Coordinates of C-alpha atoms and ligand atoms in Angstrom, one line a residue:
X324 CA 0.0 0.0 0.0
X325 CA 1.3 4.1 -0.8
X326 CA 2.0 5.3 2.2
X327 CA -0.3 8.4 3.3
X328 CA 1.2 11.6 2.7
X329 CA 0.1 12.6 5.9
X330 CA 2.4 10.5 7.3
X331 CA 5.8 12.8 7.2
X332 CA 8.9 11.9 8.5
X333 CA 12.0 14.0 8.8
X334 CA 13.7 13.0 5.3
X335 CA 10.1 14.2 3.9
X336 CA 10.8 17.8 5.3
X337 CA 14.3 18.0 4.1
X338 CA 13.3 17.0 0.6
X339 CA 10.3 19.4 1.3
X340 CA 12.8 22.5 1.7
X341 CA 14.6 21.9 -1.2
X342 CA 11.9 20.9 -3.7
X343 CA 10.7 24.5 -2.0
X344 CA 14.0 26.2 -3.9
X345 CA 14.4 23.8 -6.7
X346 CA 11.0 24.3 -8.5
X347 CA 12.2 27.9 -8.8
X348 CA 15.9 26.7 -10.2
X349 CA 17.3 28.2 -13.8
X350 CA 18.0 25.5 -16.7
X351 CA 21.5 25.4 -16.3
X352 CA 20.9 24.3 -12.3
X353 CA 18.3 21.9 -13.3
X354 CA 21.1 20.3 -15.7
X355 CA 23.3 19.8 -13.3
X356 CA 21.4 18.7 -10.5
X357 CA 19.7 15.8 -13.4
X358 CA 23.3 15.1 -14.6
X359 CA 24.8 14.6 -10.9
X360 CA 21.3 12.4 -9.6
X361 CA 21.7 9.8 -12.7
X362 CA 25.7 9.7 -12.8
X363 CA 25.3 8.4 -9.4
X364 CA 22.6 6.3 -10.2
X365 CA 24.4 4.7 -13.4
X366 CA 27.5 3.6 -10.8
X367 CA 25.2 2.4 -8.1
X368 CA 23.2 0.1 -10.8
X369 CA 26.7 -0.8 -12.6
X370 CA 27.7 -2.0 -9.6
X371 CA 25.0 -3.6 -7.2
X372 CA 22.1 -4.2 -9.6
X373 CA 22.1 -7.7 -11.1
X374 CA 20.2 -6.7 -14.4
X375 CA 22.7 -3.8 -14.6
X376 CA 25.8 -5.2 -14.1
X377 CA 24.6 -7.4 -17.0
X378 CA 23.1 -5.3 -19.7
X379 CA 26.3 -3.0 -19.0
X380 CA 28.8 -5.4 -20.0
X381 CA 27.2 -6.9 -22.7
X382 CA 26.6 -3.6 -24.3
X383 CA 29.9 -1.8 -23.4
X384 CA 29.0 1.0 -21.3
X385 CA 31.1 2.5 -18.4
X386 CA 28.8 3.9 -15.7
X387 CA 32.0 5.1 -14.2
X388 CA 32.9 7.4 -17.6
X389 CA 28.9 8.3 -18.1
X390 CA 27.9 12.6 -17.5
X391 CA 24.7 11.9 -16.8
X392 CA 22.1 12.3 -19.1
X393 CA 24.7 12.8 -22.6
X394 CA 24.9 9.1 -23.0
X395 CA 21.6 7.8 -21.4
X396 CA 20.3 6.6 -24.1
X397 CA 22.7 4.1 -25.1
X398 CA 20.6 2.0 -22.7
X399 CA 18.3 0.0 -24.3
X400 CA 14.0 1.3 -22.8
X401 CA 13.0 -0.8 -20.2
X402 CA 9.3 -2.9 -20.2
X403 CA 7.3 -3.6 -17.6
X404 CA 7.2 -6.9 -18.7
X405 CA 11.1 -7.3 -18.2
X406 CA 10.2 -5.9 -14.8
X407 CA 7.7 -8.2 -13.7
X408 CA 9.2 -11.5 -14.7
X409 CA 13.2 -11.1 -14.0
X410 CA 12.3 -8.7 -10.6
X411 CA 15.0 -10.3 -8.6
X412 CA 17.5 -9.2 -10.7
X413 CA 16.3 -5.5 -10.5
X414 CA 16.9 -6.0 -6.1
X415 CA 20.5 -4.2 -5.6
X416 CA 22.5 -6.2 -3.7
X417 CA 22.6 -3.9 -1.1
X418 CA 19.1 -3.0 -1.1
X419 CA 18.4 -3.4 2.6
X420 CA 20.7 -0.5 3.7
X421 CA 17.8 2.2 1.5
X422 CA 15.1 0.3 2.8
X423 CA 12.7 -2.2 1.0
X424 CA 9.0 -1.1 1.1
X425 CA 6.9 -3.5 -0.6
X426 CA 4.5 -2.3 -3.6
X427 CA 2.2 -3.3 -6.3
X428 CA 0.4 -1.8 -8.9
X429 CA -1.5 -2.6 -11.3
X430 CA -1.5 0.2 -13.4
X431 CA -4.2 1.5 -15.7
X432 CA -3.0 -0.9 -18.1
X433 CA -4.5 -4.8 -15.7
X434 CA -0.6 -5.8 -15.4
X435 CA 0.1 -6.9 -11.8
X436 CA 3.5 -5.9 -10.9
X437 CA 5.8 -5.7 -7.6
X438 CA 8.0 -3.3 -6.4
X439 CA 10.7 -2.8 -3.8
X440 CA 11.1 1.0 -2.7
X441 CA 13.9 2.9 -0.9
X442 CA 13.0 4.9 2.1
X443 CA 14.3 8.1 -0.2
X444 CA 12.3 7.7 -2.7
X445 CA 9.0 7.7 -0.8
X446 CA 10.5 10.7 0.9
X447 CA 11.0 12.1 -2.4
X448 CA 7.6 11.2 -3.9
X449 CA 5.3 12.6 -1.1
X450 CA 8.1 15.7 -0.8
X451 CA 7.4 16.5 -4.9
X452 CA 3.3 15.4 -4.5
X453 CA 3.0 17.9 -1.8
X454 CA 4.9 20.4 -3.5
X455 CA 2.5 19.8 -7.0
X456 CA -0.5 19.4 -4.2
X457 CA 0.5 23.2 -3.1
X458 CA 0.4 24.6 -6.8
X459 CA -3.4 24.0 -6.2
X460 CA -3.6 25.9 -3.3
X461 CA -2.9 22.6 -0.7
X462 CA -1.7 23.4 2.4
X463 CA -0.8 20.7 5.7
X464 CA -3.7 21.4 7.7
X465 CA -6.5 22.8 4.9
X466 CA -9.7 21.0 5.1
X467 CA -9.3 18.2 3.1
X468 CA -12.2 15.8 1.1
X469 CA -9.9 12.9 0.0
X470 CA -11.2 10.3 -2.5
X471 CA -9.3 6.9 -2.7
X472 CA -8.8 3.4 -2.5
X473 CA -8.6 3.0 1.9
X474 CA -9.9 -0.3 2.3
X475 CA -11.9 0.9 5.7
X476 CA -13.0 -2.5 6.8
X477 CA -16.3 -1.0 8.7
X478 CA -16.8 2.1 7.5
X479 CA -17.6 4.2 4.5
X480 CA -15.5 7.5 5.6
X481 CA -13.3 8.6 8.4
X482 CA -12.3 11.7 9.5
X483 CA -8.8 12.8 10.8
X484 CA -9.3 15.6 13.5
X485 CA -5.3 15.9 13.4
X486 CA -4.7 16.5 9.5
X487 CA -8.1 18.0 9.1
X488 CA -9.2 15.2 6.5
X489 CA -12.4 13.7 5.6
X490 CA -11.5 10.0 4.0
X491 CA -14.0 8.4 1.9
X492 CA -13.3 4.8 0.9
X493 CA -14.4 4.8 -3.1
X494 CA -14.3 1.3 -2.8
X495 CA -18.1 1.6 -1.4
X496 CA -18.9 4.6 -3.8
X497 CA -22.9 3.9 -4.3
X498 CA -25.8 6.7 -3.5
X499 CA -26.6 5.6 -0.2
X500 CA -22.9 6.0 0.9
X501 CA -22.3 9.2 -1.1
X502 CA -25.2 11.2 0.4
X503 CA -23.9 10.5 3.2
X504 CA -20.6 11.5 2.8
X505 CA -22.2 14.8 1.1
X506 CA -24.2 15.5 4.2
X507 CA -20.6 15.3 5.9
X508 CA -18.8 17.2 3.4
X509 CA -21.4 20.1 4.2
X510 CA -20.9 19.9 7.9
X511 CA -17.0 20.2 7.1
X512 CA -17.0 22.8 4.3
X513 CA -13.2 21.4 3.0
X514 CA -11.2 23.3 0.9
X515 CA -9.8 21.1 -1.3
X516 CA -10.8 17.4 -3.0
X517 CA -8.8 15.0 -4.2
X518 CA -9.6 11.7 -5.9
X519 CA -10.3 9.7 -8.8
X520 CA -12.4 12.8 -11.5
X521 CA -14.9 9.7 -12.2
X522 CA -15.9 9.2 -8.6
X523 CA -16.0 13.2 -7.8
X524 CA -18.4 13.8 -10.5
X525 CA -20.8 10.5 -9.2
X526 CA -20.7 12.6 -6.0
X527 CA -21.7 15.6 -8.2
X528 CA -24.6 13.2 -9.7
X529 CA -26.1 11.6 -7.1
X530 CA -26.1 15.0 -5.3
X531 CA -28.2 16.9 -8.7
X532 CA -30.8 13.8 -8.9
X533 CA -31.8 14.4 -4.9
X534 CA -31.6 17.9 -5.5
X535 CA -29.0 19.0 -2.6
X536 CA -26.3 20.6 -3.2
X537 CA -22.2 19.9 -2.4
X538 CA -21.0 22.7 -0.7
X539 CA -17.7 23.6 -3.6
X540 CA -14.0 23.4 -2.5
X541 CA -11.6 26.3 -3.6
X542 CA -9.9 23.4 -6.1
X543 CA -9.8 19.8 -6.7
X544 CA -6.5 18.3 -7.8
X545 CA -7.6 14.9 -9.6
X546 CA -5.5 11.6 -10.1
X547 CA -5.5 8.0 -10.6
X548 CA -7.0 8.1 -14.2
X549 CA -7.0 10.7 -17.3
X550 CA -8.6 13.6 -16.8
X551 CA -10.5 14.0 -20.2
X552 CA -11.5 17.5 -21.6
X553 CA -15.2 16.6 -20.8
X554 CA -14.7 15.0 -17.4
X555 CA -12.4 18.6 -16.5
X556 CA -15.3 20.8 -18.1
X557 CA -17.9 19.1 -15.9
X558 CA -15.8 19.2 -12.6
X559 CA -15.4 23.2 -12.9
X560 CA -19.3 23.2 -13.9
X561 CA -20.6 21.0 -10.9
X562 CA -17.7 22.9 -8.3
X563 CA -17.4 26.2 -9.7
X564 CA -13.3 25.9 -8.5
X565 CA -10.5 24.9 -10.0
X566 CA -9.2 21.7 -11.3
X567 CA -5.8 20.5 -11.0
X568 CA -4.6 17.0 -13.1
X569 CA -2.0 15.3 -11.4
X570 CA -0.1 12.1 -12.8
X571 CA 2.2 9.7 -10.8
X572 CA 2.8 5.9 -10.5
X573 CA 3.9 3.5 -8.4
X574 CA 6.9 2.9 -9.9
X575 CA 7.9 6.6 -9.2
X576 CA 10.0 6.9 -12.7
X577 CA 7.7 10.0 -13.6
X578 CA 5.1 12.8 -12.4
X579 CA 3.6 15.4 -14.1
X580 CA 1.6 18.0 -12.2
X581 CA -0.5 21.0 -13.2
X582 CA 0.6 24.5 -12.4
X583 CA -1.0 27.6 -11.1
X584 CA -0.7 28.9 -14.4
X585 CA -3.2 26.3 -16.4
X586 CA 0.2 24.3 -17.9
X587 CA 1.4 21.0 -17.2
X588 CA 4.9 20.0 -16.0
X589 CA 7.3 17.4 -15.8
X590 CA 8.1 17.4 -12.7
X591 CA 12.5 17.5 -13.4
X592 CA 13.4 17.3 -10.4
X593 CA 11.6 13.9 -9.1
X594 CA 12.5 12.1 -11.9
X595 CA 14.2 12.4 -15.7
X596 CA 11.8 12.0 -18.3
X597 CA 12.2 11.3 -21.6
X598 CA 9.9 11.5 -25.1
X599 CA 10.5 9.2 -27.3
X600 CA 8.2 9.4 -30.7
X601 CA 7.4 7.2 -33.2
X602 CA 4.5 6.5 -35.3
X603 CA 3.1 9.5 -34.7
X604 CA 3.4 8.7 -31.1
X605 CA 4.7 10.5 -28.1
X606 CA 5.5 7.9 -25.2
X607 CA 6.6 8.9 -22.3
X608 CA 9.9 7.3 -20.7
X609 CA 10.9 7.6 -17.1
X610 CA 14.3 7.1 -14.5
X611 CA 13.7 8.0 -11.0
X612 CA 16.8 9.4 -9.2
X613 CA 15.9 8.4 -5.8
X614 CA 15.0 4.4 -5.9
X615 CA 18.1 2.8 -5.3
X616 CA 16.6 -0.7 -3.6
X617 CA 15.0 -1.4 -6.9
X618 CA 16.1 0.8 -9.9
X619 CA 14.9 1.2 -13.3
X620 CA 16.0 3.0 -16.2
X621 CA 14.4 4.3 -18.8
X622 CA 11.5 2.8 -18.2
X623 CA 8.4 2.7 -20.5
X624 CA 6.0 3.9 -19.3
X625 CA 2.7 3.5 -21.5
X626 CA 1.4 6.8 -21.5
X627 CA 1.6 9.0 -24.3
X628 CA 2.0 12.4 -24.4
X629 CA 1.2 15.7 -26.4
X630 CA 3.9 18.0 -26.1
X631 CA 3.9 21.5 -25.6
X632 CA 3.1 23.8 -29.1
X633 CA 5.3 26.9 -27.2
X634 CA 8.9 26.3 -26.1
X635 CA 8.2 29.9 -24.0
X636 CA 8.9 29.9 -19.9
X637 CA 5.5 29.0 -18.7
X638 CA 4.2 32.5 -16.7
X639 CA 4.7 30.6 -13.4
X640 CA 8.2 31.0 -14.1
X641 CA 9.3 27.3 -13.6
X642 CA 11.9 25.4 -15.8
X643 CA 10.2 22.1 -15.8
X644 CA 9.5 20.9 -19.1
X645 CA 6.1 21.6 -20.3
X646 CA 3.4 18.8 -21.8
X647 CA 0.2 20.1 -23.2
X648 CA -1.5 16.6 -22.5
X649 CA -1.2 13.4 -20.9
X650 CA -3.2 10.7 -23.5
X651 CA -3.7 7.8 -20.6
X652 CA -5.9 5.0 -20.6
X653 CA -9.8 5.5 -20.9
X654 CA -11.7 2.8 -18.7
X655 CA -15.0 2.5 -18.3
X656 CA -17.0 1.8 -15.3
X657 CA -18.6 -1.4 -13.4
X658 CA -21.8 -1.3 -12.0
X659 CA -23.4 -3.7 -9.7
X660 CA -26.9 -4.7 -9.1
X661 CA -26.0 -3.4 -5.3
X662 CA -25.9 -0.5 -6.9
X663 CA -22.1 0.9 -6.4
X664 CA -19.9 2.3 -8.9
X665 CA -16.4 1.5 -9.7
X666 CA -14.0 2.6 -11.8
X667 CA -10.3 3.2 -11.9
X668 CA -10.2 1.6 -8.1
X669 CA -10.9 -1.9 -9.7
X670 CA -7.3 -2.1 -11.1
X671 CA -6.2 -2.4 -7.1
X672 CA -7.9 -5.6 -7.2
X673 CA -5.4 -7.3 -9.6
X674 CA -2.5 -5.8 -7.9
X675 CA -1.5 -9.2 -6.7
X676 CA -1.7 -11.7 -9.3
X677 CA 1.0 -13.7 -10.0
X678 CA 1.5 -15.3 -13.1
X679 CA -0.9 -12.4 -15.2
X680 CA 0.5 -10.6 -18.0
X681 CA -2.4 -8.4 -18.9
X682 CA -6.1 -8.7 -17.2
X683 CA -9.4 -6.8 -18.7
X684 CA -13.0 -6.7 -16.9
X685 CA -16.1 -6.7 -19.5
X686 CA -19.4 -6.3 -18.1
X687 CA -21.5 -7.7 -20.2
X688 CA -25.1 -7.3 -18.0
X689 CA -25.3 -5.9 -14.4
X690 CA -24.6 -9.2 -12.8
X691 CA -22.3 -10.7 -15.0
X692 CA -18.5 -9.6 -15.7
X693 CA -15.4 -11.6 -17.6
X694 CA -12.5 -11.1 -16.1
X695 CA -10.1 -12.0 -19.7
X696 CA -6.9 -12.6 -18.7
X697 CA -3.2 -13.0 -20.8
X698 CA -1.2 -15.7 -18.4
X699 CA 2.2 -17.0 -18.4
X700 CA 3.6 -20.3 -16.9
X701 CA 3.2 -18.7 -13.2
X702 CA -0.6 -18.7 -13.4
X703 CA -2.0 -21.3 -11.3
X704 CA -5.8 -22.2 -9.5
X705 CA -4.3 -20.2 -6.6
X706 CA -3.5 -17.4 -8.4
X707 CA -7.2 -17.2 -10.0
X708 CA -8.5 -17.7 -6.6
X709 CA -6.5 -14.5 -5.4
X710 CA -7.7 -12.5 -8.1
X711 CA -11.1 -13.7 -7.0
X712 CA -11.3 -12.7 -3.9
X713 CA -9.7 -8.9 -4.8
X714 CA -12.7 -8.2 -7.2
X715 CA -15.5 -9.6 -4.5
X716 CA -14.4 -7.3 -2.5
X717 CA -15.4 -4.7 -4.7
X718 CA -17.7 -6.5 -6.6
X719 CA -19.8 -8.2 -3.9
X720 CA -20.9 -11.7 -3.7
X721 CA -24.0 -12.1 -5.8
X722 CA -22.0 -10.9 -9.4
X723 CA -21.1 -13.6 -11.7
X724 CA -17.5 -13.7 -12.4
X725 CA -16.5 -15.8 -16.0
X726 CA -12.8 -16.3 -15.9
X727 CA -11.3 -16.7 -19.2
X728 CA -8.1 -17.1 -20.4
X729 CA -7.5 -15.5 -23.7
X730 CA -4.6 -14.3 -26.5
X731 CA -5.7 -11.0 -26.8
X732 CA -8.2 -8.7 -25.0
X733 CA -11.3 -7.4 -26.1
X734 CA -10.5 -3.7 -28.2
X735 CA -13.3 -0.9 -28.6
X736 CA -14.5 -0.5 -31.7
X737 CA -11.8 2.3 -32.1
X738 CA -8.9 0.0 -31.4
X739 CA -8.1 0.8 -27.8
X740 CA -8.0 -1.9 -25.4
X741 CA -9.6 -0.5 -21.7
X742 CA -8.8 -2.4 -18.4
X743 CA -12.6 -1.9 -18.0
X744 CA -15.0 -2.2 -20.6
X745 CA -18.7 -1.9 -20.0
X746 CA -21.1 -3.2 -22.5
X747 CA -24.4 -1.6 -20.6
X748 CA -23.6 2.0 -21.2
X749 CA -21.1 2.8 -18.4
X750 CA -18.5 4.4 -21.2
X751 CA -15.6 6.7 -20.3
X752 CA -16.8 10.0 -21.1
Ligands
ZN1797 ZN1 3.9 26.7 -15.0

């Protein structure tokens, strides 16, 4: 599980005061700063990382010799699917003195894969999120709606007195639960939302059909899955405040983070990004400085981009590298006969099966949904059984689940292939 960001330890606040300074830091200090992190990184690897030590030989480079970024890209893009089946040899050897946090993610793409994070790069990560969080006006200590996956075994929402922070587990996201979350959220008046842009605006809906109204935060920074045009349109409509887009992942090898200013940036200074095009494509490649336990470079990503049409210092007066659009995945949503509402919280359900390549959920009526799934050799019964119970506990008990095991998943009739695909007119919008 993330760690909350309301959990700060000291190495937090340290990378807090400099990502303080370094947001405002010219190009040339930027540079540097990106040249000294990965030269560092590039002899760690070369020396303590199994996969490294490996790749380095049998393609001739010197991490010893390398500058930094001139160079990086005489190492081969790294896959996720490298990742997930050859992980051990991604563990430094030496991993235990940065600390090894467990992970998993699924990703917006139904690929179950674990991590292994340094203490420093969590530090980092909350450090830079909090930073990005402030952009939107976030301060420690605003009133806070937060939107997420909690797992709250017995309740639907929790509020923390100390960080000033109403919780809502979207897990249980159905009309009974939101109105009364609402009724909260009006008692509260926060200042600022966060969450998944799909479960804010189901708020926003059940809310209009019972004719109440949600009492509008200042801004909502949104996360978790892409923020379309539409979905951004209809948040400022329903809120009247302003919306923020924020992109992370698990894997911590990128972030991108909306500024006061409108723009989007890569966020240079958490991790180096890279944009590599082809076909018309812009995909989006990412080395995180700070994760020595488990490091990966260059890692593909699978998120395109749009890049920026003006090359001009964005008026907040950052260096960061601008994007004009982050092109994620669209998923639809699952609906149950119980009458809750899921959507880009299901992918937490396959976070922990082994043995799955790629998984997809198609609902084909309101009590029935295929789980397809691409396997390997790892996939056993137990693995299945796993995966089971992850989606009952979103799904409930009464919905029939078909597993099948297939070649290829089901594509829209435009060619994309969603984690979620609903078939009874729950479409991403
Ligand atoms: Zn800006």
């Amino acid at each position: 599980m993330e760690k909350s960001i309301f959990q700060i330890p000291f190495k937090t606040i340290n990378r807090m005061k400099l990502y303080k300074k370094s947001q405002y830091w010219n190009a040339d200090q930027l540079a540097s700063y990106q040249d000294e992190k990965l030269k560092k990184l590039l002899i760690h690897t070369g020396k303590h990382v199994p996969y490294y030590r490996e790749l380095f030989k049998e393609i001739g480079f010197n991490p010893n010799t390398s500058r930094g970024r001139e160079g990086l890209t005489q190492i081969p893009t790294l896959e996720k699917e490298t990742v997930r089946t050859r992980k051990i040899e991604f563990i430094a050897d030496n991993a235990a003195k940065y600390g090894m946090t467990k992970d998993s993610t699924s990703g917006s793409t139904g690929t179950p894969l674990h991590l292994i994070l340094s203490d420093n790069v969590q530090a980092n990560k909350i450090a830079a999120l909090l930073r990005s969080y402030n952009w939107a006006g976030y301060k420690i200590g605003t009133k806070t709606f937060s939107l997420q996956s909690y797992y709250f075994p017995a309740s639907e929402f929790k509020y923390n007195r100390f960080y000033n922070i109403l919780r809502f587990d979207s897990n249980k996201l159905q009309k009974s639960s939101a109105l009364r979350v609402i009724a909260e959220i009006n008692r509260f008046k926060p200042k600022f939302f966060m969450g998944f842009p799909f479960d804010i605006l189901m708020l926003a809906r059940f809310a209009r059909e019972e004719g109440i109204e949600i009492n509008s935060p200042q801004s909502i920074v949104t996360y978790g899955e892409t923020l379309s045009e539409a979905k951004r349109k209809q948040l400022k409509t329903e809120f009247n405040c302003k919306v923020f887009n924020f992109y992370s992942l698990h894997e911590c090898s990128a972030m991108i983070a909306e500024c006061e200013a409108g723009n989007l940036h890569l966020i240079d200074d958490f991790a180096y990004h890279e944009v590599i095009e082809e076909n018309g494509k812009k995909r989006l490649i990412g080395t995180s400085y700070y994760n020595y336990s488990m490091p990966l470079i260059r890692y593909e990503i699978r998120d395109n981009i749009e890049l920026c049409d003006s090359s001009e210092l964005c008026s907040c007066g950052r260096h960061f590298s601008r994007i004009k659009e982050i092109i994620g995945k669209e998923c639809d949503y699952i609906q149950t006969s119980g009458g809750r509402f899921l959507g880009a919280v299901m992918s937490h359900s396959i976070d922990n099966a082994d043995g799955v390549i790629c998984s997809q959920c198609v609902q084909h009526s309101i009590d029935e949904v295929d789980i397809n799934l691409i396997t390997d050799s790892r996939f056993r019964s137990k693995s299945q059984k796993e995966l089971e119970i992850g989606l009952r506990k979103r799904l409930g008990e009464k919905m029939k689940l078909k597993f099948n095991i297939v070649n290829e998943l089901e594509k829209r009739p435009g060619g994309k292939t969603p984690f979620i695909l609903s078939k009874i007119g729950n479409e991403y919008f």
